XYZ file of C-alpha atoms in Angstrom:
608
model
C -13.838 -16.911 13.077
C -11.756 -14.238 14.622
C -10.130 -12.384 11.752
C -8.403 -9.547 13.588
C -7.229 -8.647 17.057
C -8.891 -10.909 19.606
C -11.803 -9.471 21.502
C -13.160 -10.634 24.803
C -15.724 -12.947 23.252
C -14.217 -13.805 19.858
C -10.983 -15.232 21.175
C -12.716 -18.281 22.680
C -10.989 -20.185 20.103
C -13.080 -19.528 16.988
C -16.673 -18.353 16.916
C -17.955 -19.268 13.477
C -17.130 -21.887 10.860
C -18.822 -21.390 7.512
C -17.375 -24.070 5.226
C -15.589 -27.387 5.096
C -12.273 -25.745 4.255
C -12.667 -23.359 7.221
C -13.195 -26.373 9.456
C -10.060 -27.992 8.044
C -8.040 -24.829 8.653
C -9.393 -24.550 12.176
C -8.438 -28.163 12.876
C -5.019 -27.587 11.315
C -4.364 -24.755 13.778
C -5.167 -27.166 16.631
C -2.839 -29.842 15.219
C -0.059 -27.267 14.799
C -0.428 -26.252 18.452
C -0.351 -29.928 19.409
C 2.873 -30.402 17.413
C 4.487 -27.348 19.038
C 3.457 -28.651 22.457
C 5.118 -32.002 21.752
C 8.341 -30.313 20.660
C 8.292 -27.568 23.340
C 6.142 -28.816 26.255
C 6.606 -25.515 28.117
C 4.828 -23.555 25.341
C 1.820 -21.449 26.281
C -0.873 -20.742 23.718
C -2.881 -17.620 22.960
C -5.411 -17.851 20.136
C -5.405 -19.759 16.850
C -7.956 -18.367 14.400
C -8.436 -19.111 10.738
C -7.625 -16.395 8.218
C -7.888 -16.132 4.444
C -6.366 -19.302 2.966
C -5.120 -20.593 6.314
C -4.599 -20.035 10.011
C -2.167 -18.890 12.663
C -1.458 -19.542 16.316
C 0.106 -17.170 18.859
C 2.606 -18.924 21.114
C 4.627 -17.907 24.163
C 7.759 -20.054 24.415
C 11.268 -19.463 25.727
C 12.975 -20.253 22.410
C 13.029 -18.011 19.361
C 11.464 -19.760 16.398
C 13.357 -19.605 13.114
C 12.302 -20.593 9.573
C 14.285 -23.796 10.083
C 11.804 -24.797 12.811
C 8.846 -24.824 10.430
C 9.713 -28.100 8.634
C 10.299 -29.684 12.037
C 6.843 -28.611 13.234
C 5.303 -29.748 9.927
C 6.892 -33.187 10.352
C 5.426 -33.482 13.839
C 2.012 -32.436 12.512
C 2.255 -35.176 9.886
C 2.964 -37.714 12.630
C -0.133 -36.573 14.550
C -2.271 -36.791 11.418
C -1.022 -40.329 10.699
C -2.192 -41.385 14.167
C -5.725 -41.004 12.714
C -7.319 -40.045 16.020
C -10.705 -38.419 16.322
C -11.417 -35.020 17.849
C -13.206 -35.307 21.182
C -15.315 -32.413 22.420
C -16.085 -31.915 26.121
C -18.140 -29.356 28.044
C -16.776 -27.838 31.283
C -18.092 -25.441 33.860
C -16.104 -22.210 34.212
C -14.615 -23.405 37.507
C -13.637 -26.786 36.004
C -12.057 -25.124 32.978
C -10.110 -22.655 35.123
C -8.801 -25.484 37.302
C -7.834 -27.570 34.254
C -5.914 -24.855 32.426
C -4.288 -23.636 35.636
C -2.910 -27.150 36.133
C -1.731 -27.159 32.505
C 0.017 -23.804 33.053
C -1.907 -22.176 30.180
C -2.189 -18.659 31.567
C -3.554 -17.092 28.361
C -6.398 -19.614 28.281
C -7.195 -18.731 31.904
C -7.502 -15.084 30.909
C -9.735 -15.945 27.955
C -12.046 -18.073 30.129
C -12.343 -15.429 32.840
C -12.941 -12.603 30.347
C -15.531 -14.688 28.529
C -17.377 -15.333 31.771
C -17.187 -11.679 32.842
C -18.334 -10.354 29.455
C -21.150 -12.772 28.672
C -22.006 -14.484 31.939
C -21.567 -17.882 30.314
C -21.156 -20.765 32.749
C -19.896 -23.414 30.305
C -17.007 -23.668 27.846
C -15.792 -26.489 25.611
C -12.469 -28.140 24.862
C -11.236 -30.337 22.028
C -8.564 -33.026 22.101
C -7.308 -35.722 19.725
C -4.788 -37.273 22.071
C -2.778 -35.840 24.937
C -3.204 -32.215 23.852
C -6.290 -30.349 25.111
C -7.263 -26.916 23.792
C -9.966 -24.446 24.746
C -12.204 -24.200 21.684
C -15.830 -23.801 20.693
C -15.277 -25.770 17.458
C -16.246 -27.359 15.244
C -13.406 -29.576 14.009
C -13.173 -32.317 11.427
C -14.117 -35.727 12.807
C -10.652 -37.264 12.423
C -7.235 -35.628 12.109
C -6.427 -37.594 8.946
C -9.079 -35.548 7.127
C -6.393 -32.848 6.984
C -4.751 -33.521 3.607
C -2.906 -30.414 2.444
C -1.150 -27.805 4.584
C 2.084 -25.870 4.827
C 3.588 -23.599 7.488
C 4.605 -20.326 5.890
C 6.158 -17.798 8.240
C 6.824 -16.518 11.749
C 5.997 -13.063 13.099
C 5.731 -11.242 16.401
C 2.342 -10.302 17.844
C 1.465 -8.564 21.090
C -1.104 -10.399 23.172
C -4.502 -8.885 22.405
C -2.787 -6.429 20.043
C -1.604 -4.277 22.956
C 2.079 -3.351 22.982
C 1.986 -3.232 26.784
C 1.273 -6.963 26.829
C 3.806 -9.769 26.239
C 4.955 -10.305 22.665
C 4.105 -13.773 21.407
C 5.415 -15.627 18.371
C 2.861 -16.125 15.614
C 3.200 -19.051 13.220
C 1.240 -18.714 9.977
C 0.120 -21.638 7.860
C -2.089 -22.366 4.858
C -4.431 -25.315 4.355
C -6.715 -26.538 1.596
C -9.010 -29.469 0.971
C -6.705 -31.055 -1.620
C -3.003 -31.191 -2.429
C -3.732 -29.822 -5.906
C -5.333 -26.709 -4.390
C -2.341 -26.255 -2.103
C 0.072 -26.654 -5.026
C -1.893 -24.105 -7.063
C -1.842 -21.648 -4.164
C 1.923 -22.034 -3.650
C 2.518 -21.559 -7.379
C 0.445 -18.371 -7.378
C 2.262 -17.182 -4.256
C 5.646 -17.665 -5.907
C 4.418 -15.906 -9.028
C 3.108 -13.019 -6.908
C 6.587 -12.578 -5.426
C 8.021 -12.315 -8.929
C 5.303 -9.850 -9.933
C 5.471 -7.710 -6.781
C 5.123 -4.169 -8.100
C 7.626 -2.864 -5.550
C 10.244 -5.289 -6.872
C 9.442 -4.655 -10.543
C 9.157 -0.908 -9.967
C 12.771 -0.887 -8.842
C 14.021 -3.280 -11.527
C 12.272 -1.363 -14.331
C 13.250 2.038 -12.853
C 9.651 3.226 -12.568
C 9.390 4.727 -9.069
C 10.976 4.849 -5.631
C 10.074 5.704 -2.036
C 12.126 7.809 0.370
C 11.859 8.457 4.130
C 11.716 12.199 3.493
C 8.173 11.671 2.139
C 6.718 8.561 3.810
C 4.263 6.561 1.688
C 4.491 9.106 -1.140
C 5.992 7.745 -4.383
C 8.617 9.437 -6.524
C 7.912 8.573 -10.157
C 11.016 8.303 -12.328
C 10.944 9.256 -16.045
C 9.750 5.814 -17.163
C 7.105 5.643 -14.441
C 6.007 9.167 -15.304
C 5.585 8.129 -18.943
C 3.117 5.438 -17.844
C 1.395 7.857 -15.464
C 0.959 10.545 -18.121
C -0.254 8.049 -20.721
C -2.976 6.863 -18.343
C -4.011 10.464 -17.704
C -4.130 11.097 -21.448
C -6.206 7.957 -21.972
C -8.797 9.215 -19.473
C -8.689 12.712 -20.995
C -9.401 11.168 -24.405
C -12.550 9.608 -22.923
C -13.754 12.944 -21.596
C -14.589 14.287 -25.074
C -17.210 11.705 -26.121
C -18.549 11.399 -22.569
C -18.982 15.173 -22.179
C -16.655 16.035 -19.281
C -15.008 19.384 -18.639
C -11.727 19.395 -16.748
C -11.089 21.789 -13.857
C -8.231 22.561 -11.481
C -8.898 23.199 -7.797
C -6.591 24.293 -4.927
C -4.631 21.879 -2.762
C -5.131 23.900 0.417
C -8.504 25.154 1.598
C -9.904 26.670 4.781
C -11.065 24.204 7.409
C -14.466 25.912 7.321
C -15.057 24.251 3.950
C -14.391 20.799 5.401
C -16.747 21.496 8.312
C -19.444 22.449 5.836
C -18.886 19.360 3.682
C -18.857 17.054 6.703
C -15.332 15.796 6.107
C -13.998 17.378 9.297
C -16.441 15.522 11.514
C -16.340 12.252 9.554
C -12.876 12.095 8.009
C -10.510 14.342 9.974
C -8.331 11.468 11.253
C -7.205 10.943 7.642
C -6.568 14.636 6.885
C -3.537 16.924 7.141
C -4.042 20.346 8.759
C -1.931 23.498 8.516
C -2.214 26.597 10.714
C -1.429 29.968 9.104
C -0.545 32.132 12.090
C -0.521 35.545 10.435
C -4.041 34.961 9.144
C -5.206 33.135 12.265
C -6.793 30.527 10.034
C -6.502 26.784 9.787
C -6.290 25.066 6.424
C -6.380 21.438 5.289
C -4.811 19.625 2.374
C -7.678 18.248 0.350
C -8.326 14.504 0.719
C -11.045 14.713 -1.934
C -12.037 17.003 -4.795
C -15.792 17.086 -4.264
C -16.160 20.196 -2.033
C -14.080 22.236 -4.480
C -16.358 21.218 -7.314
C -19.427 22.341 -5.397
C -17.826 25.796 -5.108
C -17.338 25.901 -8.894
C -20.970 24.867 -9.400
C -22.135 27.665 -7.099
C -20.370 30.445 -9.072
C -23.172 30.690 -11.636
C -26.928 30.460 -11.776
C -27.652 27.014 -13.203
C -30.627 25.982 -15.295
C -31.979 22.528 -16.111
C -30.516 23.189 -19.577
C -26.997 23.203 -18.031
C -27.406 19.740 -16.541
C -25.830 17.306 -16.399
C -22.651 19.266 -15.626
C -19.662 16.883 -15.556
C -16.529 18.279 -13.890
C -13.309 16.234 -13.942
C -10.201 16.846 -11.846
C -6.734 15.261 -11.696
C -5.912 17.163 -8.496
C -3.397 15.667 -6.080
C -4.958 14.367 -2.879
C -3.434 13.726 0.545
C -4.750 11.278 3.132
C -3.028 10.233 6.322
C -2.881 6.457 6.103
C -1.368 4.744 9.129
C 2.140 3.467 8.484
C 1.046 -0.085 9.230
C -1.330 -0.191 6.249
C 0.701 1.624 3.591
C 2.011 -0.757 0.940
C 3.960 0.342 -2.109
C 1.731 2.087 -4.639
C -1.444 0.338 -3.532
C -1.856 2.333 -0.291
C -0.167 5.737 -0.268
C -0.598 9.125 1.379
C -0.182 11.294 -1.708
C -1.999 10.317 -4.893
C -4.095 11.417 -7.831
C -7.509 10.121 -8.882
C -9.150 10.340 -12.278
C -11.889 12.004 -10.302
C -15.117 13.556 -11.570
C -18.436 14.816 -10.264
C -21.656 14.908 -12.233
C -24.285 17.440 -11.185
C -27.616 16.298 -12.574
C -31.364 16.316 -12.086
C -32.880 13.340 -10.206
C -34.497 12.096 -13.411
C -31.046 11.953 -15.075
C -29.491 9.668 -12.462
C -30.121 6.362 -14.231
C -28.811 7.532 -17.602
C -25.680 9.119 -16.111
C -24.793 6.130 -13.967
C -25.501 3.711 -16.824
C -23.079 5.629 -19.049
C -20.489 5.693 -16.272
C -20.786 1.932 -15.729
C -20.182 1.467 -19.457
C -17.140 3.743 -19.316
C -15.738 1.718 -16.416
C -16.378 -1.748 -17.844
C -14.889 -0.901 -21.234
C -11.798 0.384 -19.494
C -11.520 -2.821 -17.480
C -11.775 -4.819 -20.706
C -8.982 -2.778 -22.264
C -6.589 -3.668 -19.464
C -7.548 -7.334 -19.441
C -9.630 -7.247 -16.265
C -12.374 -9.503 -17.584
C -13.670 -10.820 -14.265
C -15.435 -7.961 -12.489
C -17.546 -8.062 -9.334
C -20.023 -5.285 -8.653
C -20.842 -4.328 -5.060
C -23.610 -2.037 -3.852
C -22.201 -0.433 -0.693
C -24.937 0.886 1.599
C -25.115 3.443 4.405
C -22.359 3.318 7.032
C -22.970 3.874 10.711
C -21.035 7.166 10.590
C -22.797 9.313 7.978
C -24.427 12.645 7.199
C -27.949 13.285 5.958
C -31.398 12.004 6.754
C -32.571 8.427 6.397
C -35.025 9.633 3.767
C -32.197 10.895 1.553
C -30.268 7.665 2.074
C -33.356 5.628 1.192
C -33.737 7.641 -1.997
C -30.056 7.289 -2.965
C -29.844 3.558 -2.265
C -33.091 2.926 -4.130
C -31.784 4.837 -7.151
C -28.587 2.765 -7.311
C -30.523 -0.482 -6.932
C -32.770 0.536 -9.814
C -29.800 1.246 -12.061
C -28.121 -2.074 -11.247
C -31.359 -4.007 -11.659
C -31.946 -2.359 -15.040
C -28.457 -3.273 -16.199
C -29.245 -6.918 -15.559
C -25.823 -7.674 -14.133
C -25.292 -9.630 -10.915
C -24.232 -7.591 -7.898
C -23.715 -8.101 -4.190
C -24.758 -5.960 -1.231
C -21.814 -4.650 0.789
C -23.720 -3.490 3.848
C -22.395 -0.474 5.737
C -19.478 0.286 3.405
C -20.855 3.372 1.675
C -19.173 6.780 1.855
C -20.296 8.979 4.738
C -22.238 11.165 2.293
C -23.828 8.518 0.071
C -24.096 4.895 -1.114
C -21.845 3.671 -3.886
C -21.265 1.056 -6.552
C -17.792 -0.443 -6.228
C -16.069 -2.493 -8.895
C -13.505 -5.141 -7.927
C -11.427 -6.766 -10.650
C -9.657 -10.115 -10.593
C -6.046 -10.000 -11.731
C -3.913 -12.646 -13.454
C -3.172 -14.225 -10.063
C -6.887 -14.528 -9.199
C -6.743 -11.758 -6.576
C -9.472 -9.139 -6.362
C -8.763 -5.395 -6.202
C -11.255 -2.582 -5.722
C -10.516 0.075 -8.358
C -13.484 1.960 -9.797
C -16.352 3.543 -7.900
C -19.606 5.430 -8.485
C -21.129 7.266 -5.523
C -24.559 8.855 -5.423
C -24.786 11.895 -3.181
C -27.938 13.790 -2.185
C -26.200 15.308 0.846
C -23.423 17.612 -0.420
C -25.808 19.573 -2.692
C -27.998 19.997 0.385
C -25.122 21.085 2.639
C -23.833 23.588 0.053
C -27.350 24.790 -0.901
C -26.870 24.038 -4.598
C -29.792 24.763 -6.932
C -30.850 24.808 -10.535
C -33.872 26.438 -12.164
C -36.308 23.771 -13.294
C -38.629 23.767 -16.304
C -41.375 25.419 -14.232
C -38.926 28.188 -13.237
C -38.650 27.055 -9.604
C -35.380 26.275 -7.774
C -34.608 22.591 -7.287
C -31.775 20.634 -5.754
C -29.344 18.794 -8.073
C -27.935 15.366 -7.322
C -24.175 14.773 -7.271
C -22.560 11.633 -8.726
C -18.955 11.034 -7.655
C -17.036 8.707 -9.938
C -13.525 7.400 -10.627
C -12.702 4.994 -13.467
C -9.122 4.007 -12.713
C -9.429 5.225 -9.125
C -6.109 6.223 -7.618
C -3.595 6.257 -10.473
C -0.899 5.118 -8.068
C -2.939 2.141 -6.933
C -4.013 1.319 -10.483
C -0.393 1.307 -11.691
C 0.605 -0.974 -8.811
C -2.207 -3.422 -9.581
C -1.527 -3.277 -13.329
C 2.210 -3.922 -12.910
C 1.410 -7.167 -11.100
C -1.402 -8.080 -13.508
C 0.877 -7.856 -16.566
C 4.089 -8.787 -14.682
C 5.641 -5.468 -15.748
C 5.122 -6.199 -19.471
C 2.857 -3.282 -20.383
C 0.819 -3.177 -23.589
C 2.566 -1.352 -26.410
C 0.546 1.852 -26.127
C 1.338 2.175 -22.417
C 4.938 0.921 -22.218
C 7.416 3.613 -21.113
C 9.854 2.458 -23.803
C 8.000 0.873 -26.690
C 10.900 0.082 -28.989
C 14.616 -0.433 -28.558
C 16.806 -0.093 -31.632
C 19.952 -2.223 -31.604
C 22.649 -1.675 -34.244
C 24.889 -4.706 -34.739
C 27.978 -2.670 -35.596
C 29.075 0.948 -35.383
C 28.509 1.261 -39.119
C 24.806 0.606 -38.498
C 24.440 3.405 -35.923
C 23.455 6.152 -38.357
C 20.800 3.939 -39.971
C 19.276 3.241 -36.562
C 19.539 6.897 -35.561
C 17.526 8.038 -38.577
C 14.788 5.513 -37.901
C 14.832 6.466 -34.214
C 14.025 10.066 -35.165
C 11.290 8.877 -37.516
C 9.716 6.816 -34.736
C 9.814 9.795 -32.390
C 8.124 11.963 -35.009
C 5.290 9.392 -35.101
C 4.845 9.566 -31.310
C 6.606 6.263 -30.575
C 8.693 6.110 -27.385
C 12.015 4.571 -28.444
C 15.617 4.345 -27.342
C 18.819 3.017 -28.883
C 21.377 0.614 -27.439
C 24.565 1.359 -29.392
C 26.969 0.186 -26.693
C 30.006 -1.823 -27.694
C 28.523 -5.007 -26.222
C 27.529 -8.370 -27.649
C 24.217 -8.742 -29.456
C 23.231 -11.476 -27.024
C 23.680 -9.160 -24.049
C 21.799 -6.275 -25.656
C 18.817 -8.322 -26.803
C 18.688 -10.105 -23.437
C 18.602 -6.768 -21.600
C 15.749 -5.599 -23.844
C 13.824 -8.692 -22.730
C 14.710 -8.161 -19.055
C 13.431 -4.577 -19.319
C 10.217 -5.958 -20.872
C 10.390 -3.619 -23.861
C 7.604 -4.622 -26.286
C 9.855 -4.674 -29.371
C 13.577 -4.888 -30.007
C 14.493 -4.099 -33.599
C 17.963 -5.007 -34.827
C 19.844 -3.712 -37.857
C 23.012 -5.027 -39.500
C 24.404 -4.557 -42.992
C 21.872 -6.917 -44.565
C 18.929 -5.076 -42.981
C 20.341 -1.733 -44.089
C 20.523 -2.907 -47.686
C 16.842 -3.883 -47.671
C 15.660 -0.853 -45.633
C 14.556 -3.352 -43.009
C 14.936 -4.422 -39.362
C 14.845 -7.784 -37.620
C 11.887 -7.337 -35.276
C 11.683 -9.347 -32.056
C 8.602 -9.128 -29.869
C 8.916 -9.345 -26.092
C 8.579 -12.924 -24.887
C 9.315 -14.456 -28.277
C 12.536 -16.161 -29.320
C 12.325 -15.688 -33.080
C 12.701 -12.443 -35.016
C 10.799 -11.383 -38.115
C 12.345 -9.237 -40.840
C 10.124 -6.253 -41.671
C 10.477 -3.128 -43.771
C 10.416 0.275 -42.150
C 6.950 0.949 -43.600
C 5.624 -2.337 -42.209
C 7.050 -1.519 -38.783
C 5.540 1.971 -38.791
C 2.143 0.587 -39.777
C 2.287 -2.067 -37.043
C 3.267 0.416 -34.357
C 0.602 2.904 -35.456
C -2.049 0.198 -35.100
C -0.816 -0.939 -31.688
C -0.659 2.658 -30.457
C -4.334 3.344 -31.214
C -5.801 0.598 -28.977
C -7.128 2.924 -26.221
C -9.324 4.799 -28.698
C -11.394 1.671 -29.338
C -13.269 2.150 -26.069
C -14.658 5.492 -27.268
C -16.452 3.935 -30.248
C -19.687 3.636 -28.261
C -20.863 5.401 -25.136
C -24.357 3.988 -24.922
C -23.645 1.639 -22.021
C -21.776 -1.470 -20.937
C -20.061 -3.469 -23.636
C -22.019 -6.505 -24.760
C -20.757 -9.677 -23.212
C -18.705 -7.945 -20.534
C -17.654 -10.304 -17.774
C -19.478 -10.153 -14.473
């Protein structure tokens, strides 16, 4: 089915149906158009493709649809479905079809038919009807309209005909459809929950970050958001010791000549920012990636096989020009940081290095509760550098690693980086949505383009292989995904404020203040709410701010050197001594270190 802007051939109303639910959604789009036609007979119709979870139809009508119109259209659709009529398919010659839709006044269908004939030379088209409404469509549809059991119209948007702003703007009605009412109910529940978990909404409510027009699509992290950001960086840095990485810092701005040499200029320049320095008569670019800088570091010394693998890690800030239409909160930004690294190794070390990296990634996913992970092998894109022989070698190496791991994986044809194939990891969040986070890319091309060498065991120069890898990926994107996964309730070790102390009366302030300082000395991020407000208000606000623990002290707690400890999401408190609280918090704060216990490979039993 047509999933994007209509093309000359695809917009002959739906090319391919792959499943029963797709057929239902396709038929639902037809019934919606039928309902609109009954209510507004003058309506003209563009295309009505299926999309993920549903469908839409583009409509030209001389009334402006409002959300209040959707239930009215739904009611009319229900009437059509209750008529229990069957879909009737008919074949027409091009001339017959043009005459029919001209008489019906459906000018957009006339354009589709003519373009289809001009582009493909076809002489026949088909229509479907289940009553008085006839639509141009290649099908298929369900046999009878009453096979449509569960649907809902969701929203209205504007859409230029054929995606061209010079063309008329149509009104697009979106809907969802499923095979059963239970599936529809589950989808609507998840949709409502996703609105509550929207990281842009929670980011504002929890005072984590903001966006400003002075820096489009570039987040400003507030103190609490920065605490999360820095803790994630520290977590990755802690992994670098057992995994043998060395951290480097590389410049933001580098001569365009470097990006020509790397191939980024020819293959990636539309996403780059360029700066001319007049007095030097040179052009520079903000780096969109760290890899060329790391090749320069590699080239500063004569390398031996004994030096390999050389693992260089970099938290450098990257800049990529994403179009404004695709930027979305933290998940698609123009300024970001990756937990980026490049491994320079000998060809015979590829399998071991990638196996270790897969283990590093999967253990990290487990830590954050991403237990459903899909692995994709992304192969050579059409726009690429390097010979087919090098690509064959790189793709074969990645296949061998994945086959040896014994984990299921899918081929994602044509989605590799321009310099090499890659293994992508997509994780399923709490709302059953998949997000691509981690990646491993195998690159035979950059070492070739930068003439990198190492001295082999027989004292001859050989070419190293370069493995690009990111565990969290973009930290900005990871934080956005994680916020929605945990609904803003971060694990204790990551929470920006881990503990809130709440004195009941002013006479309890000093007691809380002393324990606050003790917590800080133990590396616990705490604050104190000593406002002259009710206990109910203060404990409720601690819950609203999703602080992992609120600990309350009154006279009775002071006498026993204790606090009433209330965990986020729980209604009851538990009285604990200061020593018990310190021991609990120390244990909760050490969770990230558990993933460094073994670096031999993927954790046993990891989800696929």
